[in-house]
XYZ file of N, CA, C and O in Angstrom:
876
model
N 0.849 -1.190 0.000
C 0.000 0.000 0.000
C 0.888 1.246 0.000
O 1.993 1.231 0.534
N 0.377 2.321 -0.589
C 1.177 3.530 -0.725
C 0.517 4.689 0.017
O -0.698 4.732 0.176
N 1.348 5.627 0.456
C 0.865 6.758 1.235
C 0.307 7.874 0.369
O -0.142 8.902 0.875
N 0.345 7.700 -0.944
C -0.199 8.704 -1.849
C -0.746 7.996 -3.089
O -0.554 6.787 -3.261
N -1.410 8.741 -3.935
C -1.965 8.176 -5.156
C -0.842 8.022 -6.178
O -0.264 9.002 -6.637
N -0.523 6.778 -6.549
C 0.557 6.523 -7.498
C 0.020 5.689 -8.653
O -0.954 4.947 -8.501
N 0.642 5.811 -9.800
C 0.251 4.997 -10.931
C 0.932 3.642 -10.871
O 2.109 3.543 -10.500
N 0.205 2.625 -11.244
C 0.767 1.271 -11.245
C 1.951 1.173 -12.196
O 2.829 0.325 -12.021
N 1.993 2.035 -13.175
C 3.069 2.017 -14.168
C 4.439 2.218 -13.521
O 5.445 1.685 -13.999
N 4.485 2.992 -12.429
C 5.767 3.307 -11.800
C 6.152 2.313 -10.714
O 7.293 2.342 -10.244
N 5.228 1.438 -10.315
C 5.535 0.548 -9.186
C 5.432 -0.935 -9.523
O 5.862 -1.772 -8.732
N 4.894 -1.269 -10.705
C 4.673 -2.679 -11.003
C 5.989 -3.450 -11.147
O 6.035 -4.671 -10.965
N 7.068 -2.744 -11.432
C 8.354 -3.408 -11.574
C 9.075 -3.652 -10.264
O 10.117 -4.321 -10.240
N 8.536 -3.163 -9.176
C 9.179 -3.363 -7.881
C 8.942 -4.789 -7.380
O 7.927 -5.409 -7.701
N 9.842 -5.314 -6.574
C 9.634 -6.652 -5.996
C 8.410 -6.668 -5.087
O 8.093 -5.672 -4.446
N 7.756 -7.808 -5.023
C 6.631 -7.969 -4.115
C 5.312 -7.577 -4.731
O 5.213 -7.228 -5.909
N 4.257 -7.645 -3.919
C 2.904 -7.310 -4.357
C 2.538 -5.916 -3.875
O 2.902 -5.512 -2.774
N 1.813 -5.199 -4.697
C 1.467 -3.817 -4.375
C 0.019 -3.535 -4.741
O -0.553 -4.165 -5.633
N -0.552 -2.564 -4.046
C -1.907 -2.104 -4.339
C -1.850 -0.596 -4.571
O -1.464 0.158 -3.680
N -2.210 -0.180 -5.772
C -2.185 1.241 -6.095
C -3.605 1.741 -6.307
O -4.531 0.981 -6.577
N -3.778 3.048 -6.162
C -5.080 3.677 -6.368
C -4.884 4.923 -7.208
O -4.373 5.935 -6.754
N -5.273 4.828 -8.470
C -5.237 6.007 -9.330
C -6.279 5.811 -10.427
O -6.071 5.038 -11.369
N -7.423 6.468 -10.336
C -8.508 6.237 -11.289
C -8.100 6.370 -12.754
O -8.549 5.584 -13.602
N -7.238 7.328 -13.074
C -6.887 7.542 -14.472
C -5.897 6.509 -15.009
O -5.493 6.579 -16.169
N -5.524 5.530 -14.197
C -4.736 4.408 -14.717
C -5.504 3.622 -15.768
O -4.898 2.865 -16.540
N -6.823 3.792 -15.815
C -7.608 3.085 -16.822
C -7.166 3.485 -18.226
O -7.332 2.725 -19.180
N -6.561 4.649 -18.373
C -6.064 5.100 -19.670
C -4.666 4.563 -19.968
O -4.158 4.759 -21.078
N -4.030 3.887 -18.997
C -2.631 3.497 -19.141
C -2.419 1.998 -19.011
O -1.291 1.549 -18.814
N -3.447 1.199 -19.143
C -3.298 -0.244 -18.943
C -2.268 -0.859 -19.888
O -1.415 -1.654 -19.445
N -2.254 -0.549 -21.192
C -1.209 -1.124 -22.060
C 0.196 -0.766 -21.598
O 1.102 -1.610 -21.606
N 0.389 0.499 -21.183
C 1.718 0.933 -20.736
C 2.097 0.258 -19.411
O 3.266 -0.073 -19.185
N 1.112 0.052 -18.540
C 1.376 -0.644 -17.287
C 1.858 -2.058 -17.562
O 2.831 -2.543 -16.958
N 1.210 -2.725 -18.478
C 1.591 -4.100 -18.808
C 2.964 -4.163 -19.471
O 3.705 -5.126 -19.284
N 3.315 -3.147 -20.229
C 4.651 -3.108 -20.838
C 5.732 -3.020 -19.767
O 6.836 -3.537 -19.950
N 5.411 -2.386 -18.656
C 6.374 -2.271 -17.553
C 6.402 -3.526 -16.682
O 7.252 -3.637 -15.800
N 5.485 -4.426 -16.930
C 5.370 -5.624 -16.099
C 6.352 -6.703 -16.574
O 5.968 -7.789 -17.005
N 7.622 -6.398 -16.482
C 8.645 -7.319 -16.974
C 8.728 -8.592 -16.138
O 9.209 -9.623 -16.609
N 8.243 -8.536 -14.894
C 8.266 -9.724 -14.045
C 7.042 -10.598 -14.228
O 6.894 -11.602 -13.531
N 6.181 -10.223 -15.172
C 4.955 -10.978 -15.479
C 4.101 -11.226 -14.235
O 3.606 -12.338 -14.009
N 3.938 -10.200 -13.445
C 3.047 -10.309 -12.300
C 1.588 -10.383 -12.767
O 1.235 -9.898 -13.836
N 0.760 -10.978 -11.936
C -0.674 -10.965 -12.227
C -1.223 -9.582 -11.904
O -0.974 -9.029 -10.841
N -1.957 -9.028 -12.849
C -2.548 -7.702 -12.662
C -4.034 -7.857 -12.362
O -4.810 -8.315 -13.200
N -4.430 -7.516 -11.159
C -5.836 -7.538 -10.764
C -6.375 -6.111 -10.856
O -5.841 -5.199 -10.216
N -7.412 -5.946 -11.624
C -7.947 -4.613 -11.885
C -9.361 -4.498 -11.307
O -10.246 -5.274 -11.656
N -9.536 -3.538 -10.414
C -10.853 -3.235 -9.847
C -11.326 -1.922 -10.469
O -10.646 -0.892 -10.353
N -12.464 -1.956 -11.137
C -13.019 -0.768 -11.780
C -14.295 -0.362 -11.041
O -15.249 -1.135 -10.973
N -14.283 0.838 -10.486
C -15.445 1.337 -9.762
C -16.422 1.986 -10.733
O -16.034 2.814 -11.567
N -17.683 1.607 -10.631
C -18.751 2.191 -11.431
C -19.707 2.930 -10.500
O -19.879 2.548 -9.342
N -20.351 3.969 -11.035
C -21.320 4.725 -10.239
C -22.355 5.325 -11.171
O -22.073 5.589 -12.349
N -23.542 5.540 -10.669
C -24.592 6.170 -11.458
C -24.054 7.481 -12.029
O -23.671 8.387 -11.269
N -23.986 7.611 -13.365
C -23.441 8.837 -13.961
C -24.143 10.105 -13.486
O -23.525 11.170 -13.410
N -25.412 10.003 -13.141
C -26.142 11.183 -12.679
C -25.603 11.681 -11.346
O -25.537 12.902 -11.107
N -25.195 10.760 -10.479
C -24.594 11.184 -9.215
C -23.191 11.742 -9.422
O -22.751 12.635 -8.689
N -22.474 11.211 -10.400
C -21.164 11.782 -10.722
C -21.312 13.215 -11.224
O -20.492 14.088 -10.908
N -22.366 13.472 -11.980
C -22.582 14.802 -12.543
C -22.872 15.855 -11.480
O -22.691 17.055 -11.731
N -23.327 15.442 -10.296
C -23.626 16.410 -9.241
C -22.646 16.303 -8.077
O -22.861 16.886 -7.015
N -21.545 15.568 -8.280
C -20.564 15.404 -7.209
C -19.785 16.700 -6.981
O -19.607 17.506 -7.900
N -19.336 16.859 -5.759
C -18.564 18.037 -5.378
C -17.208 17.609 -4.836
O -17.024 16.475 -4.404
N -16.264 18.528 -4.859
C -14.933 18.281 -4.314
C -14.532 19.494 -3.502
O -14.796 20.639 -3.898
N -13.894 19.245 -2.366
C -13.512 20.355 -1.493
C -12.573 21.343 -2.178
O -12.532 22.518 -1.814
N -11.840 20.885 -3.192
C -10.899 21.769 -3.885
C -11.605 22.694 -4.879
O -11.021 23.670 -5.337
N -12.861 22.352 -5.221
C -13.624 23.151 -6.194
C -15.001 23.432 -5.591
O -16.017 22.869 -6.019
N -15.072 24.296 -4.586
C -16.334 24.479 -3.854
C -17.438 25.169 -4.644
O -18.611 25.059 -4.278
N -17.089 25.870 -5.724
C -18.078 26.686 -6.428
C -18.571 26.076 -7.734
O -19.247 26.751 -8.516
N -18.240 24.829 -7.988
C -18.661 24.220 -9.245
C -18.816 22.717 -9.060
O -18.240 22.135 -8.134
N -19.584 22.099 -9.949
C -19.656 20.647 -9.965
C -18.301 20.105 -10.409
O -17.651 20.666 -11.299
N -17.879 18.994 -9.806
C -16.522 18.507 -10.024
C -16.344 17.789 -11.357
O -15.318 17.910 -12.010
N -17.367 17.033 -11.792
C -17.210 16.205 -12.992
C -18.381 16.401 -13.935
O -19.540 16.440 -13.504
N -18.065 16.502 -15.228
C -19.093 16.601 -16.246
C -18.956 15.478 -17.249
O -18.072 14.629 -17.147
N -19.825 15.471 -18.241
C -19.772 14.441 -19.266
C -18.482 14.521 -20.069
O -17.919 13.498 -20.455
N -17.998 15.735 -20.315
C -16.857 15.925 -21.207
C -15.566 16.325 -20.502
O -14.506 16.363 -21.134
N -15.613 16.642 -19.224
C -14.390 17.014 -18.513
C -14.607 16.915 -17.010
O -15.741 16.847 -16.538
N -13.510 16.915 -16.288
C -13.531 17.004 -14.830
C -12.426 17.967 -14.416
O -11.582 18.352 -15.238
N -12.415 18.332 -13.161
C -11.350 19.208 -12.682
C -10.103 18.398 -12.355
O -10.185 17.326 -11.756
N -8.970 18.908 -12.778
C -7.680 18.318 -12.435
C -7.174 19.010 -11.181
O -6.979 20.228 -11.171
N -6.996 18.224 -10.125
C -6.565 18.776 -8.839
C -5.155 18.286 -8.556
O -4.908 17.093 -8.391
N -4.224 19.211 -8.504
C -2.822 18.905 -8.233
C -2.355 19.720 -7.029
O -2.864 20.823 -6.792
N -1.401 19.197 -6.270
C -0.908 19.922 -5.091
C -0.372 21.305 -5.455
O 0.346 21.473 -6.452
N -0.748 22.296 -4.674
C -0.221 23.659 -4.801
C -0.535 24.300 -6.147
O 0.184 25.194 -6.604
N -1.608 23.838 -6.800
C -2.017 24.443 -8.072
C -3.523 24.696 -8.051
O -4.273 24.002 -7.374
N -3.939 25.679 -8.818
C -5.366 25.950 -8.934
C -6.017 24.872 -9.797
O -5.529 24.583 -10.884
N -7.099 24.243 -9.332
C -7.765 23.217 -10.141
C -8.218 23.767 -11.486
O -8.689 24.906 -11.588
N -8.061 22.962 -12.527
C -8.463 23.354 -13.870
C -9.367 22.287 -14.471
O -9.172 21.096 -14.231
N -10.357 22.680 -15.305
C -11.281 21.703 -15.906
C -10.663 21.025 -17.129
O -11.192 21.083 -18.234
N -9.563 20.324 -16.913
C -8.807 19.747 -18.025
C -8.657 18.230 -17.935
O -7.964 17.624 -18.754
N -9.271 17.597 -16.954
C -9.182 16.141 -16.821
C -10.322 15.476 -17.602
O -11.342 16.107 -17.884
N -10.166 14.200 -17.965
C -11.219 13.507 -18.710
C -12.526 13.440 -17.925
O -12.529 13.353 -16.699
N -13.627 13.501 -18.666
C -14.937 13.421 -18.043
C -15.518 12.020 -18.101
O -14.840 11.048 -18.454
N -16.798 11.911 -17.776
C -17.464 10.619 -17.674
C -17.395 9.841 -18.983
O -17.111 8.633 -18.977
N -17.635 10.486 -20.102
C -17.690 9.767 -21.377
C -16.320 9.230 -21.786
O -16.212 8.106 -22.285
N -15.268 10.010 -21.589
C -13.921 9.537 -21.922
C -13.515 8.366 -21.033
O -12.899 7.401 -21.496
N -13.864 8.462 -19.759
C -13.505 7.388 -18.827
C -14.250 6.104 -19.182
O -13.666 5.017 -19.198
N -15.543 6.230 -19.471
C -16.322 5.031 -19.812
C -15.804 4.399 -21.095
O -15.734 3.165 -21.211
N -15.423 5.214 -22.063
C -14.860 4.686 -23.310
C -13.589 3.897 -23.025
O -13.374 2.809 -23.574
N -12.732 4.419 -22.133
C -11.498 3.712 -21.787
C -11.805 2.393 -21.081
O -11.147 1.373 -21.330
N -12.800 2.390 -20.213
C -13.193 1.152 -19.520
C -13.631 0.101 -20.524
O -13.239 -1.074 -20.444
N -14.445 0.499 -21.492
C -14.938 -0.442 -22.491
C -13.802 -0.974 -23.368
O -13.779 -2.152 -23.744
N -12.855 -0.113 -23.701
C -11.726 -0.537 -24.534
C -10.850 -1.544 -23.801
O -10.412 -2.538 -24.393
N -10.579 -1.309 -22.529
C -9.771 -2.248 -21.752
C -10.522 -3.572 -21.589
O -9.936 -4.656 -21.692
N -11.819 -3.490 -21.358
C -12.629 -4.695 -21.190
C -12.588 -5.573 -22.437
O -12.484 -6.800 -22.345
N -12.661 -4.939 -23.594
C -12.700 -5.688 -24.857
C -11.320 -6.092 -25.359
O -11.216 -6.916 -26.268
N -10.271 -5.556 -24.765
C -8.917 -5.764 -25.288
C -8.340 -7.133 -24.983
O -7.428 -7.602 -25.670
N -8.808 -7.774 -23.918
C -8.219 -9.047 -23.509
C -6.904 -8.888 -22.774
O -6.218 -9.886 -22.509
N -6.553 -7.666 -22.416
C -5.278 -7.427 -21.723
C -5.289 -7.945 -20.285
O -4.235 -8.145 -19.699
N -6.478 -8.121 -19.733
C -6.597 -8.632 -18.366
C -7.327 -9.976 -18.445
O -8.531 -10.059 -18.221
N -6.599 -11.051 -18.789
C -7.241 -12.340 -19.091
C -8.016 -12.949 -17.938
O -8.962 -13.705 -18.151
N -7.630 -12.661 -16.695
C -8.352 -13.240 -15.568
C -9.626 -12.462 -15.239
O -10.373 -12.832 -14.330
N -9.894 -11.396 -15.987
C -11.117 -10.638 -15.808
C -10.945 -9.385 -14.971
O -9.926 -9.196 -14.303
N -11.941 -8.543 -15.027
C -11.955 -7.284 -14.292
C -13.042 -7.350 -13.218
O -14.141 -7.843 -13.477
N -12.740 -6.867 -12.038
C -13.718 -6.828 -10.956
C -14.456 -5.498 -11.057
O -13.941 -4.454 -10.684
N -15.679 -5.541 -11.599
C -16.487 -4.334 -11.699
C -17.260 -4.156 -10.393
O -18.026 -5.034 -9.991
N -17.058 -3.042 -9.745
C -17.635 -2.794 -8.430
C -18.469 -1.520 -8.465
O -17.960 -0.440 -8.763
N -19.752 -1.653 -8.194
C -20.601 -0.481 -8.149
C -20.451 0.234 -6.800
O -20.500 -0.395 -5.743
N -20.281 1.516 -6.884
C -20.129 2.346 -5.687
C -21.300 2.140 -4.734
O -21.121 2.069 -3.506
N -22.494 2.027 -5.295
C -23.687 1.862 -4.476
C -23.652 0.551 -3.687
O -24.119 0.489 -2.545
N -23.096 -0.495 -4.282
C -22.968 -1.774 -3.572
C -21.922 -1.683 -2.471
O -22.095 -2.247 -1.381
N -20.832 -0.986 -2.757
C -19.771 -0.853 -1.760
C -20.254 -0.100 -0.531
O -19.967 -0.488 0.602
N -20.990 0.996 -0.734
C -21.435 1.792 0.403
C -22.589 1.140 1.151
O -22.727 1.314 2.368
N -23.427 0.381 0.433
C -24.576 -0.261 1.087
C -24.184 -1.566 1.778
O -24.743 -1.914 2.824
N -23.216 -2.292 1.202
C -22.847 -3.610 1.737
C -21.318 -3.768 1.761
O -20.764 -4.639 1.078
N -20.628 -2.942 2.521
C -19.156 -2.970 2.499
C -18.553 -4.315 2.900
O -17.548 -4.738 2.316
N -19.155 -5.015 3.852
C -18.562 -6.283 4.292
C -18.792 -7.389 3.271
O -17.942 -8.272 3.099
N -19.916 -7.351 2.571
C -20.154 -8.322 1.502
C -19.158 -8.113 0.364
O -18.652 -9.079 -0.222
N -18.879 -6.857 0.057
C -17.898 -6.557 -0.991
C -16.520 -7.040 -0.571
O -15.760 -7.591 -1.374
N -16.184 -6.849 0.701
C -14.897 -7.333 1.212
C -14.776 -8.838 1.017
O -13.727 -9.338 0.575
N -15.828 -9.560 1.306
C -15.818 -11.018 1.149
C -15.627 -11.409 -0.311
O -14.844 -12.320 -0.634
N -16.315 -10.714 -1.215
C -16.197 -11.019 -2.641
C -14.783 -10.740 -3.158
O -14.216 -11.535 -3.917
N -14.221 -9.615 -2.752
C -12.859 -9.288 -3.171
C -11.872 -10.334 -2.661
O -10.963 -10.756 -3.389
N -12.036 -10.738 -1.432
C -11.143 -11.739 -0.850
C -11.231 -13.052 -1.617
O -10.212 -13.695 -1.904
N -12.447 -13.457 -1.965
C -12.633 -14.716 -2.681
C -12.093 -14.647 -4.108
O -11.413 -15.565 -4.568
N -12.390 -13.557 -4.797
C -12.024 -13.443 -6.200
C -10.530 -13.222 -6.409
O -9.969 -13.646 -7.424
N -9.871 -12.558 -5.474
C -8.476 -12.187 -5.661
C -7.539 -12.866 -4.670
O -6.364 -12.514 -4.586
N -8.067 -13.824 -3.924
C -7.252 -14.578 -2.970
C -6.537 -13.629 -2.014
O -5.316 -13.685 -1.831
N -7.320 -12.755 -1.378
C -6.778 -11.765 -0.457
C -7.298 -12.015 0.955
O -8.306 -12.699 1.142
N -6.608 -11.457 1.923
C -7.051 -11.517 3.310
C -7.052 -10.107 3.873
O -6.059 -9.385 3.766
N -8.173 -9.701 4.433
C -8.306 -8.350 4.965
C -8.379 -8.377 6.480
O -8.912 -9.320 7.066
N -7.859 -7.342 7.092
C -7.972 -7.165 8.534
C -8.917 -5.993 8.797
O -8.807 -4.951 8.174
N -9.839 -6.174 9.749
C -10.770 -5.099 10.064
C -11.960 -5.069 9.116
O -12.071 -5.864 8.182
N -12.861 -4.122 9.382
C -14.080 -3.977 8.607
C -13.932 -2.845 7.595
O -13.380 -1.793 7.914
N -14.443 -3.080 6.381
C -14.422 -2.009 5.378
C -15.176 -0.785 5.886
O -14.786 0.351 5.614
N -16.276 -1.017 6.614
C -17.094 0.095 7.093
C -16.355 0.966 8.105
O -16.761 2.108 8.355
N -15.263 0.457 8.672
C -14.509 1.211 9.672
C -13.223 1.820 9.122
O -12.356 2.241 9.893
N -13.105 1.886 7.800
C -11.833 2.342 7.225
C -11.470 3.745 7.689
O -10.289 4.077 7.867
N -12.479 4.595 7.912
C -12.220 5.986 8.274
C -11.670 6.128 9.684
O -11.183 7.203 10.056
N -11.739 5.037 10.463
C -11.231 5.079 11.830
C -9.736 4.766 11.894
O -9.109 4.931 12.936
N -9.181 4.297 10.784
C -7.767 3.953 10.754
C -6.900 5.164 10.454
O -7.376 6.290 10.311
N -5.612 4.926 10.363
C -4.663 5.992 10.053
C -4.547 6.125 8.538
O -4.055 5.224 7.863
N -5.004 7.241 8.012
C -4.976 7.479 6.570
C -3.970 8.589 6.289
O -4.069 9.681 6.858
N -2.979 8.332 5.438
C -1.943 9.338 5.157
C -2.549 10.655 4.673
O -3.561 10.664 3.962
N -1.935 11.748 5.049
C -2.426 13.071 4.658
C -2.526 13.209 3.144
O -3.428 13.884 2.632
N -1.602 12.563 2.430
C -1.577 12.700 0.967
C -2.798 12.080 0.301
O -3.081 12.353 -0.867
N -3.533 11.232 1.014
C -4.721 10.601 0.445
C -6.015 11.313 0.835
O -7.078 10.972 0.317
N -5.926 12.289 1.709
C -7.136 13.000 2.111
C -7.773 13.712 0.923
O -9.003 13.727 0.786
N -6.947 14.316 0.070
C -7.471 15.018 -1.098
C -8.144 14.081 -2.098
O -9.304 14.285 -2.469
N -7.441 13.020 -2.558
C -8.067 12.073 -3.480
C -9.331 11.421 -2.929
O -10.228 11.056 -3.686
N -9.412 11.282 -1.605
C -10.614 10.710 -0.988
C -11.693 11.766 -0.746
O -12.779 11.446 -0.263
N -11.371 13.023 -1.088
C -12.302 14.138 -0.855
C -12.662 14.235 0.622
O -13.811 14.454 1.001
N -11.647 14.034 1.458
C -11.855 14.073 2.900
C -12.117 12.691 3.465
O -12.591 11.809 2.762
N -11.784 12.497 4.718
C -11.980 11.209 5.386
C -13.288 11.266 6.162
O -13.477 12.129 7.018
N -14.191 10.370 5.840
C -15.499 10.351 6.487
C -16.039 8.930 6.476
O -15.539 8.073 5.764
N -17.065 8.715 7.268
C -17.675 7.391 7.331
C -18.343 7.040 6.007
O -18.640 7.918 5.185
N -18.562 5.748 5.781
C -19.242 5.286 4.572
C -20.608 5.941 4.477
O -21.381 5.955 5.441
N -20.896 6.526 3.314
C -22.151 7.251 3.113
C -23.096 6.412 2.255
O -23.098 6.489 1.034
N -23.914 5.619 2.907
C -24.881 4.785 2.196
C -26.179 5.561 2.001
O -26.418 6.591 2.621
N -27.026 5.057 1.099
C -28.351 5.642 0.921
C -28.390 6.908 0.102
O -29.299 7.725 0.248
N -27.381 7.125 -0.786
C -27.380 8.319 -1.631
C -27.604 7.960 -3.094
O -27.118 8.633 -3.996
N -28.372 6.899 -3.312
C -28.561 6.426 -4.681
C -29.213 7.422 -5.612
O -28.945 7.427 -6.806
N -30.081 8.296 -5.094
C -30.771 9.268 -5.933
C -30.424 10.703 -5.530
O -31.267 11.601 -5.564
N -29.186 10.910 -5.182
C -28.739 12.252 -4.823
C -28.990 13.231 -5.964
O -29.326 14.393 -5.759
N -28.854 12.759 -7.181
C -29.038 13.596 -8.364
C -30.460 14.133 -8.489
O -30.701 15.136 -9.178
N -31.446 13.453 -7.858
C -32.847 13.819 -8.017
C -33.264 15.006 -7.150
O -34.401 15.469 -7.266
N -32.372 15.496 -6.303
C -32.714 16.661 -5.477
C -33.041 17.849 -6.379
O -32.366 18.070 -7.396
N -34.067 18.629 -6.067
C -34.463 19.759 -6.923
C -33.324 20.705 -7.265
O -33.286 21.266 -8.365
N -32.374 20.881 -6.348
C -31.284 21.829 -6.601
C -30.368 21.375 -7.732
O -29.600 22.179 -8.266
N -30.433 20.067 -8.078
C -29.575 19.565 -9.147
C -30.310 19.411 -10.478
O -29.715 18.973 -11.471
N -31.604 19.750 -10.523
C -32.401 19.486 -11.718
C -31.833 20.192 -12.957
O -31.722 19.603 -14.032
N -31.460 21.440 -12.799
C -30.914 22.196 -13.929
C -29.652 21.541 -14.459
O -29.441 21.443 -15.680
N -28.799 21.080 -13.565
C -27.539 20.439 -13.958
C -27.801 19.164 -14.755
O -27.194 18.943 -15.808
N -28.691 18.313 -14.260
C -28.975 17.052 -14.933
C -29.596 17.290 -16.305
O -29.197 16.667 -17.305
N -30.562 18.192 -16.381
C -31.212 18.479 -17.667
C -30.194 19.021 -18.667
O -30.172 18.624 -19.843
N -29.347 19.913 -18.225
C -28.339 20.503 -19.115
C -27.392 19.445 -19.668
O -27.153 19.378 -20.880
N -26.845 18.585 -18.806
C -25.864 17.602 -19.243
C -26.484 16.548 -20.171
O -25.880 16.170 -21.181
N -27.670 16.063 -19.854
C -28.297 15.039 -20.680
C -28.848 15.614 -21.978
O -29.031 14.879 -22.951
N -29.078 16.921 -22.022
C -29.499 17.570 -23.266
C -28.307 17.803 -24.181
O -28.364 17.561 -25.386
N -27.201 18.226 -23.607
C -25.995 18.488 -24.390
C -25.286 17.208 -24.803
O -24.651 17.158 -25.857
N -25.399 16.162 -23.980
C -24.715 14.898 -24.242
C -25.719 13.749 -24.146
O -25.731 13.003 -23.165
N -26.591 13.590 -25.152
C -27.649 12.568 -25.074
C -27.136 11.143 -24.961
O -27.876 10.252 -24.544
N -25.877 10.902 -25.309
C -25.321 9.553 -25.164
C -25.311 9.123 -23.700
O -25.228 7.922 -23.405
N -25.433 10.069 -22.788
C -25.511 9.729 -21.363
C -26.721 8.836 -21.074
O -26.680 8.009 -20.156
N -27.791 9.001 -21.854
C -28.958 8.141 -21.668
C -28.586 6.675 -21.889
O -28.985 5.795 -21.133
N -27.819 6.411 -22.944
C -27.396 5.038 -23.229
C -26.517 4.497 -22.107
O -26.614 3.316 -21.737
N -25.674 5.346 -21.564
C -24.760 4.918 -20.508
C -25.524 4.525 -19.245
O -25.227 3.494 -18.623
N -26.504 5.333 -18.860
C -27.295 5.037 -17.661
C -28.023 3.701 -17.816
O -28.098 2.907 -16.872
N -28.541 3.447 -19.012
C -29.247 2.187 -19.262
C -28.262 1.020 -19.319
O -28.503 -0.047 -18.745
N -27.136 1.217 -19.983
C -26.134 0.161 -20.112
C -25.616 -0.294 -18.756
O -25.374 -1.486 -18.532
N -25.462 0.638 -17.823
C -24.946 0.304 -16.504
C -26.036 -0.240 -15.572
O -25.748 -0.621 -14.442
N -27.271 -0.272 -16.050
C -28.337 -0.889 -15.275
C -29.043 0.012 -14.282
O -29.789 -0.476 -13.423
N -28.850 1.338 -14.388
C -29.488 2.246 -13.445
C -30.902 2.632 -13.880
O -31.697 3.086 -13.056
N -31.210 2.493 -15.162
C -32.551 2.743 -15.685
C -32.816 1.769 -16.832
O -31.880 1.247 -17.451
N -34.106 1.546 -17.132
C -34.484 0.688 -18.250
C -34.787 1.489 -19.508
O -34.746 0.960 -20.627
N -35.130 2.764 -19.341
C -35.423 3.646 -20.469
C -35.206 5.083 -20.012
O -34.666 5.316 -18.924
N -35.628 6.049 -20.810
C -35.415 7.444 -20.443
C -36.668 8.082 -19.853
O -36.798 9.311 -19.823
N -37.570 7.259 -19.357
C -38.776 7.790 -18.743
C -38.491 8.698 -17.563
O -39.214 9.668 -17.317
N -37.440 8.379 -16.801
C -37.079 9.208 -15.643
C -36.761 10.638 -16.070
O -37.077 11.598 -15.344
N -36.147 10.784 -17.264
C -35.760 12.111 -17.740
C -36.988 12.885 -18.205
O -37.111 14.087 -17.934
N -37.893 12.200 -18.885
C -39.130 12.842 -19.310
C -39.908 13.339 -18.092
O -40.478 14.437 -18.109
N -39.899 12.535 -17.028
C -40.586 12.943 -15.799
C -39.909 14.161 -15.182
O -40.578 15.057 -14.647
N -38.592 14.205 -15.275
C -37.848 15.345 -14.729
C -38.214 16.618 -15.482
O -38.387 17.689 -14.877
N -38.338 16.510 -16.797
C -38.702 17.688 -17.609
C -40.107 18.163 -17.277
O -40.378 19.367 -17.297
N -40.981 17.235 -16.961
C -42.376 17.589 -16.664
C -42.536 18.247 -15.295
O -43.588 18.825 -15.013
N -41.522 18.166 -14.454
C -41.616 18.746 -13.119
C -41.619 20.257 -13.137
O -41.871 20.894 -12.118
N -41.272 20.823 -14.280
C -41.312 22.272 -14.377
C -39.931 22.888 -14.357
O -38.921 22.207 -14.477
N -39.887 24.189 -14.183
C -38.625 24.911 -14.225
C -37.710 24.438 -13.108
O -38.138 24.291 -11.961
N -36.442 24.143 -13.434
C -35.509 23.668 -12.404
C -35.196 24.715 -11.361
O -35.167 25.910 -11.641
N -34.981 24.254 -10.151
C -34.610 25.165 -9.075
C -33.162 25.602 -9.246
O -32.365 24.895 -9.886
N -32.782 26.740 -8.710
C -31.386 27.197 -8.816
C -30.430 26.186 -8.201
O -30.725 25.600 -7.166
N -29.280 25.964 -8.847
C -28.277 25.040 -8.316
C -27.596 25.672 -7.113
O -27.368 26.877 -7.063
N -27.272 24.848 -6.135
C -26.536 25.316 -4.973
C -25.798 24.147 -4.364
O -26.037 23.001 -4.734
N -24.872 24.422 -3.408
C -24.056 23.448 -2.734
C -24.365 22.044 -2.797
O -25.121 21.394 -3.221
């Protein structure tokens, strides 16, 4: 385990087994494997989340704007002003699909829905242990009680208890304008929501439009 967010590309050549956390590594899987000269087994966990909740997510480094959009997200680097130059939901999903179809991870990818992790953290721990032959100490639900390096506080958007029950955070009236805007400008988001199993059709969006004028966006 590492005290900061590192790319697997820089550590896969080290002796022993390692666990890295860097979401944008999904764009670097071929390069990571090229560095894998020791032919280690690469276990890849890909976190999925309702795109609508991602669209209304906030980050402490960007208090006055939504953190992630369909086409971009904010890039947050130490001692620098955040800029909207990081890949957004659509670019990330495209990379996930390309890696999935590439066959580069022959033992398969562990797709983990954020909603399942927050609602059933101990069940997820059991599944990870079984699928990847791992042994965990302590409860996943108690992770925030442990010692977490300062360098990871930012990537974790602060250290807090598991927040279950936020499956429809996007449906709050204050986010209506944001959701309508993003799904109107990027209609492919409808396909993504259905593909990931969060909706069966776009009826939810039609209902949102019928609710009337959206309320002003706020915190």
